[in-house]
Coordinates of C-alpha atoms and ligand atoms in Angstrom, one line a residue:
X45 CA -7.7 0.5 3.6
X46 CA -7.6 -1.7 6.6
X47 CA -8.4 -5.4 6.6
X48 CA -8.3 -5.7 10.4
X49 CA -11.5 -7.6 11.3
X50 CA -12.1 -9.0 14.7
X51 CA -15.4 -10.6 13.6
X52 CA -13.7 -13.3 11.5
X53 CA -13.8 -15.9 14.2
X54 CA -15.7 -19.2 14.2
X55 CA -18.3 -19.8 16.8
X56 CA -18.4 -23.5 16.7
X57 CA -15.9 -26.3 16.9
X58 CA -18.0 -28.4 14.6
X59 CA -16.3 -27.3 11.4
X60 CA -15.3 -30.3 9.3
X61 CA -11.6 -30.6 8.6
X62 CA -10.7 -29.4 5.1
X63 CA -8.1 -28.0 2.8
X64 CA -7.5 -25.4 0.2
X65 CA -4.8 -25.4 -2.6
X66 CA -3.4 -22.9 -5.0
X67 CA -0.7 -22.8 -7.6
X68 CA 0.9 -19.4 -7.9
X69 CA 3.6 -18.2 -10.2
X70 CA 6.7 -16.1 -9.7
X71 CA 7.1 -12.8 -11.4
X72 CA 9.9 -10.7 -12.8
X73 CA 10.0 -7.0 -12.1
X74 CA 11.0 -4.7 -14.9
X75 CA 10.9 -1.6 -12.7
X76 CA 12.4 -2.9 -9.4
X77 CA 11.1 -2.6 -5.9
X78 CA 14.2 -2.0 -3.9
X79 CA 13.9 -0.1 -0.6
X80 CA 10.9 -0.1 1.7
X81 CA 9.4 1.7 4.7
X82 CA 6.7 1.1 7.3
X83 CA 4.9 -2.2 7.2
X84 CA 6.2 -3.5 3.8
X85 CA 5.5 -0.3 1.8
X86 CA 7.6 0.3 -1.3
X87 CA 9.7 3.4 -1.8
X88 CA 8.8 3.5 -5.5
X89 CA 6.2 1.9 -7.9
X90 CA 7.2 -1.3 -9.6
X91 CA 6.0 -3.2 -12.7
X92 CA 6.3 -6.9 -13.4
X93 CA 5.4 -9.7 -15.8
X94 CA 3.7 -12.7 -14.2
X95 CA 5.6 -15.9 -15.1
X96 CA 4.2 -19.3 -16.1
X97 CA 6.5 -22.2 -15.6
X98 CA 8.1 -21.0 -12.3
X99 CA 5.5 -21.5 -9.6
X100 CA 4.7 -22.8 -6.1
X101 CA 1.9 -25.1 -5.2
X102 CA 0.6 -24.8 -1.6
X103 CA -2.0 -26.7 0.3
X104 CA -3.4 -25.5 3.6
X105 CA -5.1 -28.1 5.7
X106 CA -7.1 -27.2 8.8
X107 CA -8.9 -28.9 11.7
X108 CA -10.5 -27.1 14.6
X109 CA -8.5 -27.0 17.8
X110 CA -9.9 -28.8 20.8
X111 CA -7.8 -27.1 23.6
X112 CA -7.8 -23.5 24.5
X113 CA -4.3 -22.8 23.1
X114 CA -4.4 -19.4 21.5
X115 CA -1.2 -19.5 19.5
X116 CA -0.6 -20.5 15.9
X117 CA -0.4 -24.3 15.6
X118 CA 1.5 -25.1 12.5
X119 CA 3.1 -28.0 10.7
X120 CA 5.1 -27.2 7.6
X121 CA 6.2 -29.5 4.9
X122 CA 8.4 -28.3 2.0
X123 CA 8.8 -30.7 -0.9
X124 CA 7.3 -33.4 1.3
X125 CA 9.8 -32.9 4.2
X126 CA 9.5 -31.1 7.5
X127 CA 11.4 -27.8 7.3
X128 CA 11.9 -26.0 10.6
X129 CA 13.4 -22.9 9.2
X130 CA 10.5 -22.3 6.8
X131 CA 8.0 -23.3 9.5
X132 CA 9.4 -20.6 11.9
X133 CA 9.3 -18.0 9.1
X134 CA 5.7 -18.8 8.1
X135 CA 4.6 -19.1 11.8
X136 CA 5.9 -15.6 12.5
X137 CA 4.1 -14.3 9.4
X138 CA 0.8 -15.9 10.3
X139 CA 1.1 -14.5 13.8
X140 CA 1.6 -11.1 12.3
X141 CA -1.6 -11.3 10.4
X142 CA -4.0 -12.6 13.1
X143 CA -5.5 -9.1 13.2
X144 CA -6.6 -9.8 9.6
X145 CA -7.5 -13.5 10.0
X146 CA -8.2 -14.0 13.8
X147 CA -9.6 -17.4 13.0
X148 CA -6.1 -18.7 12.3
X149 CA -5.7 -19.2 16.1
X150 CA -8.7 -21.5 16.2
X151 CA -7.2 -24.2 13.9
X152 CA -4.4 -26.7 13.7
X153 CA -2.8 -25.8 10.4
X154 CA -0.7 -27.9 8.1
X155 CA 0.9 -26.4 5.1
X156 CA 2.4 -28.4 2.3
X157 CA 4.4 -26.4 -0.3
X158 CA 6.5 -27.2 -3.3
X159 CA 8.1 -25.4 -6.2
X160 CA 8.1 -26.3 -9.9
X161 CA 11.8 -25.3 -10.0
X162 CA 14.6 -26.8 -7.8
X163 CA 14.7 -25.0 -4.5
X164 CA 18.4 -24.2 -4.7
X165 CA 18.2 -23.0 -8.3
X166 CA 18.8 -19.5 -7.1
X167 CA 15.4 -18.4 -8.2
X168 CA 13.5 -16.2 -5.8
X169 CA 10.7 -18.3 -4.4
X170 CA 9.2 -15.9 -2.0
X171 CA 7.0 -14.3 -4.6
X172 CA 5.4 -17.6 -5.7
X173 CA 5.4 -19.1 -2.2
X174 CA 3.9 -16.2 -0.4
X175 CA 1.3 -15.4 -3.0
X176 CA 0.2 -19.1 -3.0
X177 CA -0.1 -19.0 0.8
X178 CA -2.0 -15.6 0.8
X179 CA -4.5 -17.1 -1.8
X180 CA -5.0 -20.1 0.4
X181 CA -5.7 -17.9 3.4
X182 CA -8.3 -15.9 1.4
X183 CA -9.9 -19.1 0.2
X184 CA -10.1 -20.4 3.8
X185 CA -11.8 -17.1 4.8
X186 CA -14.3 -17.6 1.9
X187 CA -15.0 -21.2 2.9
X188 CA -15.6 -20.3 6.6
X189 CA -17.5 -17.0 6.2
X190 CA -18.7 -16.8 2.6
X191 CA -16.8 -13.5 2.3
X192 CA -14.6 -12.4 -0.7
X193 CA -17.1 -13.8 -3.2
X194 CA -16.3 -11.1 -5.7
X195 CA -13.1 -12.1 -7.7
X196 CA -11.7 -8.5 -7.6
X197 CA -12.2 -8.1 -3.9
X198 CA -10.7 -11.6 -3.4
X199 CA -7.5 -10.8 -5.4
X200 CA -7.1 -7.4 -3.8
X201 CA -7.1 -8.9 -0.3
X202 CA -4.8 -11.7 -1.4
X203 CA -2.4 -9.2 -2.9
X204 CA -2.5 -7.1 0.3
X205 CA -1.9 -10.2 2.5
X206 CA 0.9 -11.5 0.1
X207 CA 2.6 -8.1 0.3
X208 CA 2.9 -8.4 4.1
X209 CA 4.8 -11.7 3.6
X210 CA 7.0 -10.5 0.7
X211 CA 6.6 -7.3 -1.2
X212 CA 7.1 -8.8 -4.7
X213 CA 4.6 -11.5 -3.9
X214 CA 1.7 -9.0 -4.2
X215 CA 2.3 -8.7 -7.9
X216 CA 2.0 -12.5 -8.6
X217 CA -1.8 -12.5 -8.0
X218 CA -2.7 -11.3 -11.5
X219 CA -2.4 -12.7 -15.1
X220 CA 0.2 -11.3 -17.4
X221 CA 1.4 -8.1 -15.7
X222 CA 0.9 -6.1 -12.5
X223 CA 1.7 -2.7 -11.0
X224 CA 2.4 -2.2 -7.3
X225 CA 2.9 1.3 -5.8
X226 CA 1.2 4.8 -5.9
X227 CA 2.1 6.8 -9.0
X228 CA 0.6 9.6 -10.9
X229 CA 0.3 7.6 -14.2
X230 CA -2.0 4.9 -13.0
X231 CA -4.7 6.2 -10.7
X232 CA -5.9 2.9 -9.3
X233 CA -2.4 1.8 -8.2
X234 CA -1.7 1.6 -4.5
X235 CA 1.2 1.0 -2.1
X236 CA -1.0 -1.5 -0.2
X237 CA -1.6 -4.0 -3.0
X238 CA -0.9 -4.6 -6.6
X239 CA -3.4 -4.2 -9.5
X240 CA -3.6 -6.1 -12.8
X241 CA -2.2 -4.1 -15.7
X242 CA -2.3 -5.8 -19.1
X243 CA -5.3 -4.5 -21.0
X244 CA -3.6 -1.1 -21.4
X245 CA -0.4 -2.5 -22.8
X246 CA 0.5 -3.5 -26.4
X247 CA -0.3 -7.1 -27.2
X248 CA 3.3 -7.7 -28.1
X249 CA 4.0 -7.9 -24.3
X250 CA 1.1 -10.4 -23.6
X251 CA 3.1 -13.3 -24.9
X252 CA 6.7 -12.1 -24.0
X253 CA 9.3 -14.7 -23.3
X254 CA 11.5 -14.8 -20.2
X255 CA 14.2 -17.5 -20.2
X256 CA 15.8 -17.8 -16.8
X257 CA 19.5 -18.7 -17.2
X258 CA 20.8 -20.3 -14.1
X259 CA 24.6 -19.5 -13.8
X260 CA 24.8 -20.3 -10.1
X261 CA 22.5 -22.4 -7.9
X262 CA 23.9 -21.5 -4.5
X263 CA 21.9 -19.6 -2.0
X264 CA 22.4 -15.8 -2.0
X265 CA 24.9 -14.4 0.5
X266 CA 22.7 -11.4 1.2
X267 CA 18.9 -11.9 1.3
X268 CA 16.5 -9.4 -0.4
X269 CA 15.2 -8.4 3.0
X270 CA 18.7 -7.4 4.1
X271 CA 19.3 -5.7 0.8
X272 CA 16.2 -3.5 1.2
X273 CA 17.4 -2.6 4.7
X274 CA 20.7 -1.5 3.3
X275 CA 19.0 1.1 1.1
X276 CA 18.4 3.1 4.3
X277 CA 22.1 4.0 4.6
X278 CA 22.7 4.3 0.9
X279 CA 23.8 7.8 -0.1
X280 CA 22.2 7.3 -3.6
X281 CA 18.8 6.2 -2.2
X282 CA 16.7 9.3 -2.8
X283 CA 18.1 9.7 -6.3
X284 CA 17.4 6.1 -7.0
X285 CA 13.8 6.4 -5.9
X286 CA 13.4 9.5 -8.1
X287 CA 15.0 7.6 -11.0
X288 CA 12.7 4.6 -10.5
X289 CA 9.6 6.9 -10.6
X290 CA 10.8 8.5 -13.8
X291 CA 11.7 5.2 -15.4
X292 CA 8.3 3.8 -14.4
X293 CA 6.6 6.7 -16.3
X294 CA 8.7 6.0 -19.3
X295 CA 8.2 2.3 -19.2
X296 CA 4.4 2.7 -19.0
X297 CA 4.6 4.9 -22.1
X298 CA 6.7 2.3 -24.0
X299 CA 4.4 -0.6 -22.9
X300 CA 1.3 1.2 -24.2
X301 CA 3.0 2.0 -27.5
X302 CA 4.7 -1.3 -28.0
X303 CA 8.0 0.5 -28.1
X304 CA 10.5 -2.4 -27.6
X305 CA 13.6 -0.3 -27.8
X306 CA 12.6 2.0 -24.9
X307 CA 11.3 -1.1 -23.1
X308 CA 14.7 -2.7 -23.4
X309 CA 16.8 0.3 -22.5
X310 CA 14.8 0.9 -19.3
X311 CA 14.7 -2.8 -18.4
X312 CA 18.4 -3.3 -18.7
X313 CA 19.0 0.0 -16.9
X314 CA 16.9 -1.1 -14.0
X315 CA 18.7 -4.5 -13.7
X316 CA 22.1 -2.8 -13.6
X317 CA 21.0 0.0 -11.2
X318 CA 19.6 -2.7 -8.8
X319 CA 23.1 -4.3 -8.6
X320 CA 24.8 -0.9 -8.5
X321 CA 22.8 -0.1 -5.4
X322 CA 24.1 -3.3 -3.7
X323 CA 27.7 -2.3 -4.6
X324 CA 27.1 1.2 -3.3
X325 CA 25.4 0.2 0.0
X326 CA 27.0 1.0 3.4
X327 CA 28.1 -2.7 3.5
X328 CA 29.0 -3.2 -0.2
X329 CA 28.3 -6.6 -1.7
X330 CA 28.2 -8.2 -5.1
X331 CA 25.7 -10.8 -6.3
X332 CA 26.9 -11.0 -9.9
X333 CA 28.8 -14.0 -11.2
X334 CA 31.5 -13.8 -14.0
X335 CA 29.1 -15.7 -16.2
X336 CA 26.4 -13.1 -15.6
X337 CA 28.7 -10.5 -17.2
X338 CA 29.6 -13.0 -20.0
X339 CA 25.9 -13.5 -20.9
X340 CA 25.2 -9.7 -20.8
X341 CA 28.1 -9.0 -23.1
X342 CA 27.2 -11.7 -25.6
X343 CA 23.6 -10.7 -25.6
X344 CA 24.4 -7.0 -26.2
X345 CA 26.8 -7.9 -29.0
X346 CA 24.2 -10.2 -30.6
X347 CA 21.6 -7.4 -30.4
X348 CA 23.9 -4.9 -32.0
X349 CA 24.8 -7.2 -34.9
X350 CA 21.4 -8.8 -35.5
X351 CA 19.1 -5.9 -34.6
X352 CA 16.8 -8.3 -32.8
X353 CA 14.8 -6.9 -29.8
X354 CA 16.3 -9.3 -27.1
X355 CA 17.1 -7.9 -23.7
X356 CA 18.0 -9.0 -20.2
X357 CA 17.0 -8.3 -16.6
X358 CA 18.2 -9.5 -13.3
X359 CA 16.6 -10.0 -9.9
X360 CA 18.6 -9.8 -6.7
X361 CA 20.9 -12.6 -7.8
X362 CA 23.3 -13.7 -10.6
X363 CA 20.9 -15.4 -13.0
X364 CA 19.9 -13.3 -16.1
X365 CA 16.4 -13.4 -17.4
X366 CA 16.4 -13.1 -21.2
X367 CA 13.4 -11.2 -22.5
X368 CA 12.1 -11.3 -26.1
X369 CA 8.8 -11.1 -28.1
X370 CA 7.2 -14.3 -29.3
X371 CA 7.7 -13.2 -32.9
X372 CA 11.5 -13.8 -32.6
X373 CA 11.3 -16.9 -30.4
X374 CA 13.0 -19.3 -32.8
X375 CA 16.0 -17.1 -33.5
X376 CA 16.3 -16.1 -29.8
X377 CA 16.2 -19.7 -28.6
X378 CA 18.8 -20.7 -31.2
X379 CA 21.1 -17.9 -30.0
X380 CA 20.6 -18.8 -26.3
X381 CA 21.3 -22.5 -27.0
X382 CA 24.2 -21.7 -29.3
X383 CA 25.9 -18.9 -27.5
X384 CA 24.7 -18.5 -23.9
X385 CA 24.1 -22.1 -22.7
X386 CA 27.9 -22.6 -22.1
X387 CA 27.7 -20.0 -19.3
X388 CA 24.8 -21.7 -17.4
X389 CA 24.2 -24.8 -15.4
X390 CA 20.5 -24.9 -16.2
X391 CA 17.8 -22.8 -17.7
X392 CA 14.0 -22.5 -17.5
X393 CA 12.1 -21.4 -20.7
X394 CA 9.4 -19.3 -19.2
X395 CA 7.0 -16.7 -20.5
X396 CA 4.2 -14.3 -19.5
X397 CA 1.5 -16.4 -17.8
X398 CA -2.1 -16.5 -16.8
X399 CA -1.7 -16.0 -13.1
X400 CA -2.6 -18.2 -10.1
X401 CA -4.9 -21.2 -10.3
X402 CA -7.0 -22.7 -7.6
X403 CA -6.3 -26.5 -7.4
X404 CA -8.9 -29.1 -6.6
X405 CA -8.6 -31.1 -3.4
X406 CA -6.2 -34.0 -3.8
Ligands
DP6_652 C1 15.0 -7.4 -6.6 O1 10.0 -9.0 -2.4 O2 11.9 -10.5 -2.1 O3 13.2 -8.9 -6.8 O4 9.6 -7.7 0.6 O5 11.7 -8.2 1.8 O6 10.3 -10.1 0.8 P1 10.8 -8.6 0.7 O7 11.6 -8.5 -0.6 P2 11.4 -9.1 -2.0 O8 12.2 -8.1 -2.9 C2 12.2 -8.2 -4.3 C3 13.3 -7.5 -4.9 C4 13.5 -7.6 -6.4 C5 12.7 -6.6 -7.2 C6 11.3 -6.8 -7.4 O9 10.8 -8.0 -7.4 O10 10.6 -5.8 -7.5

């Protein structure tokens, strides 16, 4: 599949100024994408739940350029303020996808973006931010050329484009749950874009909870991008990719059967392996906080004594995500408030969500 399309250029400067807006959620991977190759291609398939409360809102405004300047003209406001670091990052990204959207060179662009969660909350915002931007770009293509009318085609391209900005972002395009990466179990899956995957899984997972416990708000010392890069010199890399494929197969089986115990074992295994890979990388590093460990231990003790199906996962940071089915929400939240809240500075009660939403012009 190749979205390179030199015909997507406008032939008149009489296009009225306009804007497109999307709200797009973050997602939490249960099978982790960690290690990539080529142009943002994953070393193993991943599976994620789409979240609901943790999202970005992005507006892309455009006016046609009058001069002959062929570069990307971009203004970028984050949370209402100019942000040079983000602007440079996004500008580089837009330049890298002008083979897909050549019309981007023909406009003065202004992007306004904000998150539902505090920026420094230690929550990865690249998945929600990049997916919201990719959706805006596809909406702009639709407005200018009438292409991508079909919802599936629209989402597939948005997922492809989001992937080029941040791998995990490609999974945020769909309601409830998504798969990214070639694998023998799910024929339609691809390394190039994510696909929706919820009709096949047991309804117990359709309303799963994910409470994000924030133990540390500071910015990570090592970015995910650098972390992926360090997998290249990691002596365990090939074994890790093999293990991820095997766990992916087991997780798909558990999701279909509604087997919470297997789900939990694999999910927690993935979280710990992700951090083990960081500790075992050529330049070893640690992103866990003492309170990450305190929470994990309390949670596992509570599960052992209560028998409740409550589990944790982690992304590439210190903040545990607490996962549990809706049927035990009351007990689980009581336990979190009573026994885990002392270890965190903040928390977000989130759950599996309905995916991105196009916003009306404001
Ligand atoms: C641990 O998608 O943030 O959250 O593609 O370099 O932007 P880039 O990396 P990113 O990595 C996500 C890593 C992860 C696991 C996951 O979401 O699958």
